[in-house]
Amino acid sequence: MTTTHTSVVHDLGALAHRLAHPVGTPCVCEPPRILADRPDGTVVRSGAVVAKAHAADTDREALAARIALAAAPGLAGILLPPLTAPEHVERAERDVRPATPPLGVAALYGSTTAPDAGVATSGGSPAASDAGLVAPRVGVAAPAGSPGAPGRRPVSLWPLGTPVDPTDPGAAPWAEAAELLARLHRTAPPFPLPPMRGPAKAARAVARMSAARPGDPALLPVLAGWRALPAWARDEAAPPALRSGFLCHGDLHLGQLVRHPVPDGPWLLIDVDDAGVGDPAWDLARPAAWYAAGLLAPEDWSVFLHAYRSAGGPAVPAGGDPWPVLDVPARALTVQTAAVALAKCAVEQRDPDAHEQLMIESCARIATLPPELTPGPAS
């Protein structure tokens, strides 16, 4: 772990701890603990508070709008709402100084409500006059006079939730996940939002794979599957207009659900980094891709699909064959999963495991399909 990265983890733990334990409050908690550490985010917990440092190249205005979405009253019971830092934490955060080279930790706290206020981006420009929300503003934790310090990372604060138990696949909340998605997709966007980042994330995964393994023939089936997709699924063109205005999570998998309040509150969706407006079928695509590849049991897929339809989810028809709608997003998620796996294998200097190999082999199969299926009799 580099000095810069160690400082990021330290600063995240300090911020979370200040919120969990106000000045003068006795503290008997354990040291902060890293919950996740990936290129797109570092997550640290202190007590009942979770702090996330988003990627340094994150679009601040888009992230502010997404965090405001998680705090919107209309999304209560669907998305985990962010925490709002009290004054003593904001003051302490402003005292944080980056290491050398500058790493920075910028505060992007929870949304607050204000009468007759529009949604403001981090720059303060109104995005909707009737939403009744004010998006969080980005605070810069860098030396005075250097607001553009390279490597600054926006930070958001969240309440702790109980995650899905990966050791008990039989208890996986597929029905609950589907119901939450259906409710999300049925909710009208409360204010203007950026596009859902599903296609962009898939394109980024392919680029990362290609950079990690230039000229490697192992990439050929994945690249063939990628090229077989329509341009909109590769983030090279606008998505179909009729399906592009729904609220979407953008990166649904079981790791994106927690129970809150802990330990056994209702399930909620977390991680709004990729949320926005788009095709709701994308949120069903990863379970669909796993099912098509043989990684998700048919009974689990049936439970998920039935729960989504029963809750009035608009991504697929209420009856009949869902695959003409799900096919392209599911293929894109297959390619994305295989690309991420090959990139990780390059970094870790290992061969793909059995599950990763299944997704890579699936790319070779989908490369032979037409760009988009046409509706037909139920299969």
mmCIF file of C-alpha atoms in Angstrom:
data_model
loop_
_atom_site.group_PDB
_atom_site.id
_atom_site.type_symbol
_atom_site.label_atom_id
_atom_site.label_comp_id
_atom_site.label_asym_id
_atom_site.label_seq_id
_atom_site.Cartn_x
_atom_site.Cartn_y
_atom_site.Cartn_z
ATOM 1 C CA MET A 1 0.000 0.000 0.000
ATOM 2 C CA THR A 2 1.492 3.350 -1.032
ATOM 3 C CA THR A 3 1.927 6.304 1.316
ATOM 4 C CA THR A 4 -0.731 8.203 -0.598
ATOM 5 C CA HIS A 5 -3.189 5.338 -0.366
ATOM 6 C CA THR A 6 -2.464 4.785 3.326
ATOM 7 C CA SER A 7 -3.250 8.465 3.935
ATOM 8 C CA VAL A 8 -6.575 8.161 2.098
ATOM 9 C CA VAL A 9 -7.584 5.219 4.275
ATOM 10 C CA HIS A 10 -6.466 7.081 7.412
ATOM 11 C CA ASP A 11 -8.407 10.219 6.477
ATOM 12 C CA LEU A 12 -11.541 8.217 5.667
ATOM 13 C CA GLY A 13 -11.372 6.474 9.040
ATOM 14 C CA ALA A 14 -10.874 9.808 10.788
ATOM 15 C CA LEU A 15 -13.893 11.374 9.065
ATOM 16 C CA ALA A 16 -16.133 8.404 9.835
ATOM 17 C CA HIS A 17 -14.949 8.371 13.431
ATOM 18 C CA ARG A 18 -15.672 12.079 13.929
ATOM 19 C CA LEU A 19 -19.231 11.562 12.791
ATOM 20 C CA ALA A 20 -19.728 8.429 14.879
ATOM 21 C CA HIS A 21 -18.206 10.026 17.995
ATOM 22 C CA PRO A 22 -18.780 13.790 18.422
ATOM 23 C CA VAL A 23 -16.272 15.782 20.433
ATOM 24 C CA GLY A 24 -16.499 14.935 24.125
ATOM 25 C CA THR A 25 -18.213 11.579 23.587
ATOM 26 C CA PRO A 26 -16.385 8.595 25.124
ATOM 27 C CA CYS A 27 -15.054 6.248 22.457
ATOM 28 C CA VAL A 28 -14.625 2.520 22.933
ATOM 29 C CA CYS A 29 -14.932 1.471 19.285
ATOM 30 C CA GLU A 30 -12.483 -0.636 17.314
ATOM 31 C CA PRO A 31 -10.064 0.998 14.864
ATOM 32 C CA PRO A 32 -11.518 1.885 11.453
ATOM 33 C CA ARG A 33 -11.763 -1.077 9.080
ATOM 34 C CA ILE A 34 -11.449 -1.228 5.290
ATOM 35 C CA LEU A 35 -14.617 -2.698 3.764
ATOM 36 C CA ALA A 36 -13.662 -2.360 0.100
ATOM 37 C CA ASP A 37 -10.687 -1.114 -1.864
ATOM 38 C CA ARG A 38 -11.068 -0.962 -5.639
ATOM 39 C CA PRO A 39 -9.920 1.426 -8.368
ATOM 40 C CA ASP A 40 -13.363 3.074 -8.340
ATOM 41 C CA GLY A 41 -13.640 3.526 -4.582
ATOM 42 C CA THR A 42 -12.195 2.948 -1.120
ATOM 43 C CA VAL A 43 -14.673 2.280 1.702
ATOM 44 C CA VAL A 44 -13.804 2.483 5.410
ATOM 45 C CA ARG A 45 -16.027 1.888 8.437
ATOM 46 C CA SER A 46 -15.835 3.379 11.904
ATOM 47 C CA GLY A 47 -18.594 2.259 14.248
ATOM 48 C CA ALA A 48 -21.949 2.796 12.567
ATOM 49 C CA VAL A 49 -20.565 5.192 9.930
ATOM 50 C CA VAL A 50 -19.153 4.266 6.521
ATOM 51 C CA ALA A 51 -16.971 6.692 4.538
ATOM 52 C CA LYS A 52 -16.359 6.225 0.825
ATOM 53 C CA ALA A 53 -13.648 7.931 -1.208
ATOM 54 C CA HIS A 54 -14.815 7.956 -4.813
ATOM 55 C CA ALA A 55 -12.433 7.800 -7.764
ATOM 56 C CA ALA A 56 -10.331 10.908 -8.330
ATOM 57 C CA ASP A 57 -11.724 11.333 -11.852
ATOM 58 C CA THR A 58 -15.341 11.238 -10.674
ATOM 59 C CA ASP A 59 -17.648 13.831 -12.224
ATOM 60 C CA ARG A 60 -18.419 15.886 -9.087
ATOM 61 C CA GLU A 61 -21.648 17.396 -10.359
ATOM 62 C CA ALA A 62 -23.006 14.039 -11.494
ATOM 63 C CA LEU A 63 -22.057 12.420 -8.184
ATOM 64 C CA ALA A 64 -23.691 15.251 -6.236
ATOM 65 C CA ALA A 65 -26.923 14.690 -8.156
ATOM 66 C CA ARG A 66 -26.758 10.939 -7.528
ATOM 67 C CA ILE A 67 -26.234 11.393 -3.790
ATOM 68 C CA ALA A 68 -29.106 13.880 -3.733
ATOM 69 C CA LEU A 69 -31.188 11.157 -5.393
ATOM 70 C CA ALA A 70 -30.382 8.740 -2.555
ATOM 71 C CA ALA A 71 -31.591 11.393 -0.100
ATOM 72 C CA ALA A 72 -34.775 12.240 -2.023
ATOM 73 C CA PRO A 73 -37.983 11.537 -0.053
ATOM 74 C CA GLY A 74 -39.492 9.665 -2.989
ATOM 75 C CA LEU A 75 -36.693 7.100 -2.830
ATOM 76 C CA ALA A 76 -37.098 6.367 0.894
ATOM 77 C CA GLY A 77 -37.328 2.642 1.443
ATOM 78 C CA ILE A 78 -35.567 1.952 -1.870
ATOM 79 C CA LEU A 79 -32.128 3.597 -1.641
ATOM 80 C CA LEU A 80 -29.994 3.869 1.485
ATOM 81 C CA PRO A 81 -29.899 7.605 2.289
ATOM 82 C CA PRO A 82 -26.561 9.333 2.932
ATOM 83 C CA LEU A 83 -25.571 10.922 6.202
ATOM 84 C CA THR A 84 -25.318 14.668 6.613
ATOM 85 C CA ALA A 85 -22.146 15.688 8.379
ATOM 86 C CA PRO A 86 -22.706 17.943 11.417
ATOM 87 C CA GLU A 87 -20.797 21.200 11.711
ATOM 88 C CA HIS A 88 -18.035 19.799 13.876
ATOM 89 C CA VAL A 89 -17.220 17.146 11.248
ATOM 90 C CA GLU A 90 -17.262 19.619 8.368
ATOM 91 C CA ARG A 91 -14.948 21.910 10.332
ATOM 92 C CA ALA A 92 -12.585 19.048 11.111
ATOM 93 C CA GLU A 93 -12.700 17.870 7.497
ATOM 94 C CA ARG A 94 -11.546 21.267 6.312
ATOM 95 C CA ASP A 95 -8.473 20.839 8.504
ATOM 96 C CA VAL A 96 -7.445 17.620 6.709
ATOM 97 C CA ARG A 97 -4.301 18.161 4.671
ATOM 98 C CA PRO A 98 -3.195 15.889 1.854
ATOM 99 C CA ALA A 99 0.006 13.934 1.831
ATOM 100 C CA THR A 100 2.696 14.484 -0.774
ATOM 101 C CA PRO A 101 1.950 13.985 -3.624
ATOM 102 C CA PRO A 102 -1.426 15.659 -2.988
ATOM 103 C CA LEU A 103 -4.145 13.056 -2.420
ATOM 104 C CA GLY A 104 -6.935 15.215 -1.049
ATOM 105 C CA VAL A 105 -10.198 14.163 0.489
ATOM 106 C CA ALA A 106 -13.154 16.269 -0.556
ATOM 107 C CA ALA A 107 -16.373 16.081 1.428
ATOM 108 C CA LEU A 108 -19.542 15.250 -0.473
ATOM 109 C CA TYR A 109 -21.974 14.851 2.358
ATOM 110 C CA GLY A 110 -25.642 14.035 2.366
ATOM 111 C CA SER A 111 -28.360 16.161 0.850
ATOM 112 C CA THR A 112 -30.372 18.632 2.876
ATOM 113 C CA THR A 113 -33.832 19.933 2.204
ATOM 114 C CA ALA A 114 -34.753 23.569 1.780
ATOM 115 C CA PRO A 115 -38.152 25.117 0.998
ATOM 116 C CA ASP A 116 -38.565 26.144 -2.638
ATOM 117 C CA ALA A 117 -34.949 25.290 -3.378
ATOM 118 C CA GLY A 118 -33.852 23.740 -6.614
ATOM 119 C CA VAL A 119 -31.369 20.948 -6.972
ATOM 120 C CA ALA A 120 -27.913 22.409 -7.038
ATOM 121 C CA THR A 121 -24.886 20.748 -8.491
ATOM 122 C CA SER A 122 -21.544 21.046 -6.758
ATOM 123 C CA GLY A 123 -21.124 24.279 -8.685
ATOM 124 C CA GLY A 124 -24.406 25.602 -7.307
ATOM 125 C CA SER A 125 -26.403 25.874 -10.553
ATOM 126 C CA PRO A 126 -30.084 24.913 -10.259
ATOM 127 C CA ALA A 127 -31.127 21.741 -12.033
ATOM 128 C CA ALA A 128 -34.817 21.620 -11.109
ATOM 129 C CA SER A 129 -36.918 24.381 -9.616
ATOM 130 C CA ASP A 130 -39.616 22.235 -8.048
ATOM 131 C CA ALA A 131 -37.685 19.399 -6.451
ATOM 132 C CA GLY A 132 -37.383 20.915 -2.983
ATOM 133 C CA LEU A 133 -33.844 19.561 -2.624
ATOM 134 C CA VAL A 134 -30.371 20.995 -2.477
ATOM 135 C CA ALA A 135 -27.661 18.673 -3.676
ATOM 136 C CA PRO A 136 -24.563 18.380 -1.486
ATOM 137 C CA ARG A 137 -21.642 20.623 -2.288
ATOM 138 C CA VAL A 138 -18.119 19.386 -2.728
ATOM 139 C CA GLY A 139 -15.754 20.605 -0.020
ATOM 140 C CA VAL A 140 -12.101 20.698 -0.981
ATOM 141 C CA ALA A 141 -9.597 19.261 1.448
ATOM 142 C CA ALA A 142 -6.390 20.534 -0.100
ATOM 143 C CA PRO A 143 -3.912 23.204 0.904
ATOM 144 C CA ALA A 144 -5.286 26.700 0.693
ATOM 145 C CA GLY A 145 -4.894 28.224 -2.735
ATOM 146 C CA SER A 146 -4.738 24.863 -4.541
ATOM 147 C CA PRO A 147 -8.363 23.837 -5.123
ATOM 148 C CA GLY A 148 -7.330 21.976 -8.263
ATOM 149 C CA ALA A 149 -4.831 19.722 -6.532
ATOM 150 C CA PRO A 150 -4.387 16.525 -8.570
ATOM 151 C CA GLY A 151 -5.793 13.343 -7.122
ATOM 152 C CA ARG A 152 -8.478 14.947 -4.955
ATOM 153 C CA ARG A 153 -11.167 12.390 -4.172
ATOM 154 C CA PRO A 154 -14.751 13.255 -3.202
ATOM 155 C CA VAL A 155 -16.019 11.529 -0.071
ATOM 156 C CA SER A 156 -19.532 10.504 0.916
ATOM 157 C CA LEU A 157 -20.741 9.307 4.319
ATOM 158 C CA TRP A 158 -23.325 6.570 4.877
ATOM 159 C CA PRO A 159 -24.951 4.626 7.702
ATOM 160 C CA LEU A 160 -23.766 1.084 8.277
ATOM 161 C CA GLY A 161 -25.925 -1.714 6.899
ATOM 162 C CA THR A 162 -25.884 -5.503 7.144
ATOM 163 C CA PRO A 163 -24.748 -6.955 3.788
ATOM 164 C CA VAL A 164 -25.858 -10.128 2.073
ATOM 165 C CA ASP A 165 -24.107 -13.160 3.553
ATOM 166 C CA PRO A 166 -21.921 -14.589 0.754
ATOM 167 C CA THR A 167 -21.585 -17.892 2.615
ATOM 168 C CA ASP A 168 -25.336 -18.574 2.502
ATOM 169 C CA PRO A 169 -26.434 -18.493 -1.159
ATOM 170 C CA GLY A 170 -29.751 -20.092 -0.241
ATOM 171 C CA ALA A 171 -30.680 -16.946 1.684
ATOM 172 C CA ALA A 172 -29.818 -14.561 -1.151
ATOM 173 C CA PRO A 173 -32.582 -11.929 -1.341
ATOM 174 C CA TRP A 174 -33.344 -12.256 -5.059
ATOM 175 C CA ALA A 175 -37.038 -11.491 -4.623
ATOM 176 C CA GLU A 176 -36.340 -8.450 -2.454
ATOM 177 C CA ALA A 177 -33.745 -7.157 -4.912
ATOM 178 C CA ALA A 178 -36.235 -7.498 -7.762
ATOM 179 C CA GLU A 179 -38.975 -5.699 -5.834
ATOM 180 C CA LEU A 180 -36.639 -2.818 -4.987
ATOM 181 C CA LEU A 181 -35.640 -2.515 -8.650
ATOM 182 C CA ALA A 182 -39.272 -2.507 -9.757
ATOM 183 C CA ARG A 183 -40.063 0.275 -7.277
ATOM 184 C CA LEU A 184 -37.012 2.239 -8.408
ATOM 185 C CA HIS A 185 -37.915 1.867 -12.081
ATOM 186 C CA ARG A 186 -41.519 2.936 -11.434
ATOM 187 C CA THR A 187 -40.426 6.118 -9.644
ATOM 188 C CA ALA A 188 -40.320 9.269 -11.730
ATOM 189 C CA PRO A 189 -36.930 11.033 -11.579
ATOM 190 C CA PRO A 190 -37.376 13.750 -8.920
ATOM 191 C CA PHE A 191 -35.032 16.134 -10.744
ATOM 192 C CA PRO A 192 -32.726 16.041 -13.784
ATOM 193 C CA LEU A 193 -30.114 13.320 -13.493
ATOM 194 C CA PRO A 194 -27.116 12.176 -15.521
ATOM 195 C CA PRO A 195 -27.398 9.040 -17.651
ATOM 196 C CA MET A 196 -27.152 5.685 -15.935
ATOM 197 C CA ARG A 197 -23.548 4.546 -16.352
ATOM 198 C CA GLY A 198 -24.106 0.906 -17.351
ATOM 199 C CA PRO A 199 -22.846 1.117 -20.964
ATOM 200 C CA ALA A 200 -20.026 3.470 -19.936
ATOM 201 C CA LYS A 201 -18.930 1.032 -17.242
ATOM 202 C CA ALA A 202 -18.888 -1.842 -19.736
ATOM 203 C CA ALA A 203 -16.783 0.200 -22.161
ATOM 204 C CA ARG A 204 -14.400 1.117 -19.365
ATOM 205 C CA ALA A 205 -13.986 -2.546 -18.410
ATOM 206 C CA VAL A 206 -13.074 -3.504 -21.986
ATOM 207 C CA ALA A 207 -10.569 -0.648 -22.177
ATOM 208 C CA ARG A 208 -9.028 -1.699 -18.868
ATOM 209 C CA MET A 209 -8.717 -5.302 -20.091
ATOM 210 C CA SER A 210 -7.103 -4.233 -23.354
ATOM 211 C CA ALA A 211 -4.601 -2.026 -21.543
ATOM 212 C CA ALA A 212 -3.718 -4.785 -19.071
ATOM 213 C CA ARG A 213 -3.145 -7.460 -21.742
ATOM 214 C CA PRO A 214 -2.172 -5.798 -25.051
ATOM 215 C CA GLY A 215 -2.045 -8.264 -27.934
ATOM 216 C CA ASP A 216 -3.055 -11.240 -25.758
ATOM 217 C CA PRO A 217 -5.036 -13.805 -27.808
ATOM 218 C CA ALA A 218 -7.031 -14.644 -24.677
ATOM 219 C CA LEU A 219 -8.883 -11.370 -25.269
ATOM 220 C CA LEU A 220 -10.181 -12.340 -28.698
ATOM 221 C CA PRO A 221 -13.508 -13.952 -27.651
ATOM 222 C CA VAL A 222 -14.289 -11.050 -25.312
ATOM 223 C CA LEU A 223 -13.507 -8.464 -27.975
ATOM 224 C CA ALA A 224 -15.576 -10.415 -30.507
ATOM 225 C CA GLY A 225 -18.535 -10.409 -28.124
ATOM 226 C CA TRP A 226 -18.051 -6.679 -27.564
ATOM 227 C CA ARG A 227 -17.967 -5.848 -31.264
ATOM 228 C CA ALA A 228 -21.166 -7.835 -31.825
ATOM 229 C CA LEU A 229 -23.132 -5.491 -29.563
ATOM 230 C CA PRO A 230 -25.070 -2.521 -30.952
ATOM 231 C CA ALA A 231 -23.345 0.847 -30.646
ATOM 232 C CA TRP A 232 -25.573 2.114 -27.824
ATOM 233 C CA ALA A 233 -24.601 -0.837 -25.606
ATOM 234 C CA ARG A 234 -20.920 0.023 -26.190
ATOM 235 C CA ASP A 235 -21.527 3.622 -25.081
ATOM 236 C CA GLU A 236 -20.891 4.823 -28.626
ATOM 237 C CA ALA A 237 -24.412 6.083 -29.379
ATOM 238 C CA ALA A 238 -27.526 7.217 -27.558
ATOM 239 C CA PRO A 239 -29.763 4.419 -26.225
ATOM 240 C CA PRO A 240 -33.220 3.818 -27.736
ATOM 241 C CA ALA A 241 -35.277 6.877 -26.789
ATOM 242 C CA LEU A 242 -38.354 4.933 -25.695
ATOM 243 C CA ARG A 243 -36.360 3.138 -22.990
ATOM 244 C CA SER A 244 -33.960 5.819 -21.823
ATOM 245 C CA GLY A 245 -35.934 7.835 -19.257
ATOM 246 C CA PHE A 246 -36.307 5.435 -16.327
ATOM 247 C CA LEU A 247 -34.587 5.698 -12.962
ATOM 248 C CA CYS A 248 -31.899 3.002 -12.899
ATOM 249 C CA HIS A 249 -29.376 1.769 -10.349
ATOM 250 C CA GLY A 250 -26.764 1.022 -13.003
ATOM 251 C CA ASP A 251 -24.767 -1.726 -11.258
ATOM 252 C CA LEU A 252 -27.110 -4.218 -9.604
ATOM 253 C CA HIS A 253 -25.667 -7.267 -7.863
ATOM 254 C CA LEU A 254 -26.202 -8.764 -4.421
ATOM 255 C CA GLY A 255 -23.324 -6.748 -2.997
ATOM 256 C CA GLN A 256 -25.466 -3.661 -3.569
ATOM 257 C CA LEU A 257 -28.011 -4.574 -0.898
ATOM 258 C CA VAL A 258 -27.873 -4.047 2.856
ATOM 259 C CA ARG A 259 -30.308 -4.295 5.720
ATOM 260 C CA HIS A 260 -30.791 -0.986 7.496
ATOM 261 C CA PRO A 261 -31.088 -0.346 10.371
ATOM 262 C CA VAL A 262 -28.685 -3.096 11.360
ATOM 263 C CA PRO A 263 -28.910 -5.948 11.913
ATOM 264 C CA ASP A 264 -32.237 -6.975 10.375
ATOM 265 C CA GLY A 265 -33.951 -3.889 8.954
ATOM 266 C CA PRO A 266 -35.475 -3.922 5.468
ATOM 267 C CA TRP A 267 -33.282 -4.438 2.427
ATOM 268 C CA LEU A 268 -32.158 -1.271 0.636
ATOM 269 C CA LEU A 269 -30.081 -0.611 -2.471
ATOM 270 C CA ILE A 270 -26.692 1.035 -1.949
ATOM 271 C CA ASP A 271 -23.927 2.535 -4.116
ATOM 272 C CA VAL A 272 -25.492 5.143 -6.393
ATOM 273 C CA ASP A 273 -22.248 5.912 -8.259
ATOM 274 C CA ASP A 274 -23.717 4.570 -11.515
ATOM 275 C CA ALA A 275 -27.352 5.578 -10.990
ATOM 276 C CA GLY A 276 -29.244 7.802 -13.373
ATOM 277 C CA VAL A 277 -31.772 7.651 -16.170
ATOM 278 C CA GLY A 278 -31.624 4.944 -18.794
ATOM 279 C CA ASP A 279 -32.908 1.544 -19.874
ATOM 280 C CA PRO A 280 -34.195 -0.353 -16.805
ATOM 281 C CA ALA A 281 -33.373 -3.677 -18.465
ATOM 282 C CA TRP A 282 -29.741 -2.927 -17.645
ATOM 283 C CA ASP A 283 -30.474 -3.451 -13.946
ATOM 284 C CA LEU A 284 -31.737 -6.963 -14.691
ATOM 285 C CA ALA A 285 -28.840 -7.736 -16.991
ATOM 286 C CA ARG A 286 -26.302 -9.163 -14.539
ATOM 287 C CA PRO A 287 -28.669 -11.805 -13.064
ATOM 288 C CA ALA A 288 -29.817 -12.544 -16.627
ATOM 289 C CA ALA A 289 -26.216 -12.958 -17.794
ATOM 290 C CA TRP A 290 -25.391 -15.238 -14.869
ATOM 291 C CA TYR A 291 -28.477 -17.324 -15.595
ATOM 292 C CA ALA A 292 -27.606 -17.602 -19.294
ATOM 293 C CA ALA A 293 -24.036 -18.648 -18.431
ATOM 294 C CA GLY A 294 -25.183 -21.242 -15.889
ATOM 295 C CA LEU A 295 -23.940 -19.350 -12.819
ATOM 296 C CA LEU A 296 -27.408 -18.533 -11.445
ATOM 297 C CA ALA A 297 -29.750 -21.412 -10.726
ATOM 298 C CA PRO A 298 -32.935 -21.483 -12.850
ATOM 299 C CA GLU A 299 -35.083 -21.373 -9.715
ATOM 300 C CA ASP A 300 -33.289 -18.228 -8.484
ATOM 301 C CA TRP A 301 -33.726 -16.542 -11.855
ATOM 302 C CA SER A 302 -37.403 -17.520 -11.846
ATOM 303 C CA VAL A 303 -37.880 -16.046 -8.369
ATOM 304 C CA PHE A 304 -36.138 -12.827 -9.402
ATOM 305 C CA LEU A 305 -38.063 -12.389 -12.652
ATOM 306 C CA HIS A 306 -41.426 -13.285 -11.109
ATOM 307 C CA ALA A 307 -40.905 -10.864 -8.195
ATOM 308 C CA TYR A 308 -39.944 -8.060 -10.586
ATOM 309 C CA ARG A 309 -43.000 -8.609 -12.760
ATOM 310 C CA SER A 310 -45.318 -8.986 -9.780
ATOM 311 C CA ALA A 311 -44.107 -5.623 -8.466
ATOM 312 C CA GLY A 312 -44.974 -3.942 -11.759
ATOM 313 C CA GLY A 313 -41.437 -3.500 -13.028
ATOM 314 C CA PRO A 314 -41.423 -1.841 -16.473
ATOM 315 C CA ALA A 315 -38.167 -3.303 -17.814
ATOM 316 C CA VAL A 316 -39.771 -6.448 -19.256
ATOM 317 C CA PRO A 317 -43.258 -7.333 -20.491
ATOM 318 C CA ALA A 318 -45.684 -8.548 -17.833
ATOM 319 C CA GLY A 319 -45.782 -11.935 -19.560
ATOM 320 C CA GLY A 320 -44.126 -13.873 -22.329
ATOM 321 C CA ASP A 321 -40.482 -14.023 -23.294
ATOM 322 C CA PRO A 322 -38.311 -11.355 -21.597
ATOM 323 C CA TRP A 323 -35.201 -12.054 -23.680
ATOM 324 C CA PRO A 324 -35.765 -9.740 -26.639
ATOM 325 C CA VAL A 325 -35.559 -6.910 -24.074
ATOM 326 C CA LEU A 326 -32.857 -8.391 -21.838
ATOM 327 C CA ASP A 327 -30.611 -9.870 -24.520
ATOM 328 C CA VAL A 328 -28.400 -6.883 -25.352
ATOM 329 C CA PRO A 329 -27.859 -5.671 -21.752
ATOM 330 C CA ALA A 330 -27.208 -9.265 -20.614
ATOM 331 C CA ARG A 331 -24.630 -9.742 -23.370
ATOM 332 C CA ALA A 332 -22.979 -6.444 -22.455
ATOM 333 C CA LEU A 333 -22.751 -7.506 -18.801
ATOM 334 C CA THR A 334 -21.305 -10.854 -19.896
ATOM 335 C CA VAL A 335 -18.551 -9.046 -21.783
ATOM 336 C CA GLN A 336 -18.009 -6.612 -18.907
ATOM 337 C CA THR A 337 -17.679 -9.432 -16.375
ATOM 338 C CA ALA A 338 -15.243 -11.337 -18.589
ATOM 339 C CA ALA A 339 -13.203 -8.191 -19.254
ATOM 340 C CA VAL A 340 -12.927 -7.351 -15.558
ATOM 341 C CA ALA A 341 -11.888 -10.952 -14.847
ATOM 342 C CA LEU A 342 -9.129 -10.943 -17.464
ATOM 343 C CA ALA A 343 -7.822 -7.588 -16.236
ATOM 344 C CA LYS A 344 -7.722 -8.885 -12.654
ATOM 345 C CA CYS A 345 -6.003 -12.080 -13.764
ATOM 346 C CA ALA A 346 -3.284 -10.000 -15.431
ATOM 347 C CA VAL A 347 -2.693 -7.970 -12.265
ATOM 348 C CA GLU A 348 -2.760 -11.051 -10.017
ATOM 349 C CA GLN A 349 -0.737 -13.159 -12.473
ATOM 350 C CA ARG A 350 -3.134 -16.074 -12.508
ATOM 351 C CA ASP A 351 -5.436 -17.972 -14.840
ATOM 352 C CA PRO A 352 -9.212 -17.405 -14.802
ATOM 353 C CA ASP A 353 -11.129 -19.508 -12.299
ATOM 354 C CA ALA A 354 -14.026 -21.741 -13.353
ATOM 355 C CA HIS A 355 -16.685 -19.034 -13.049
ATOM 356 C CA GLU A 356 -14.583 -16.480 -14.893
ATOM 357 C CA GLN A 357 -13.871 -18.983 -17.646
ATOM 358 C CA LEU A 358 -17.590 -19.590 -18.095
ATOM 359 C CA MET A 359 -18.150 -15.885 -18.755
ATOM 360 C CA ILE A 360 -15.225 -15.761 -21.207
ATOM 361 C CA GLU A 361 -16.606 -18.759 -23.089
ATOM 362 C CA SER A 362 -20.032 -17.125 -23.133
ATOM 363 C CA CYS A 363 -18.497 -14.172 -24.996
ATOM 364 C CA ALA A 364 -17.465 -16.510 -27.821
ATOM 365 C CA ARG A 365 -21.060 -17.750 -28.108
ATOM 366 C CA ILE A 366 -22.714 -14.337 -28.081
ATOM 367 C CA ALA A 367 -20.330 -13.078 -30.744
ATOM 368 C CA THR A 368 -22.258 -15.222 -33.240
ATOM 369 C CA LEU A 369 -25.635 -13.622 -32.445
ATOM 370 C CA PRO A 370 -27.223 -10.723 -34.343
ATOM 371 C CA PRO A 371 -26.779 -7.298 -32.713
ATOM 372 C CA GLU A 372 -30.340 -7.300 -31.356
ATOM 373 C CA LEU A 373 -33.037 -9.945 -31.081
ATOM 374 C CA THR A 374 -36.521 -9.311 -32.404
ATOM 375 C CA PRO A 375 -39.621 -10.186 -30.362
ATOM 376 C CA GLY A 376 -41.137 -13.551 -31.132
ATOM 377 C CA PRO A 377 -43.059 -16.383 -29.498
ATOM 378 C CA ALA A 378 -42.253 -17.015 -25.852
ATOM 379 C CA SER A 379 -39.315 -19.359 -25.395
#
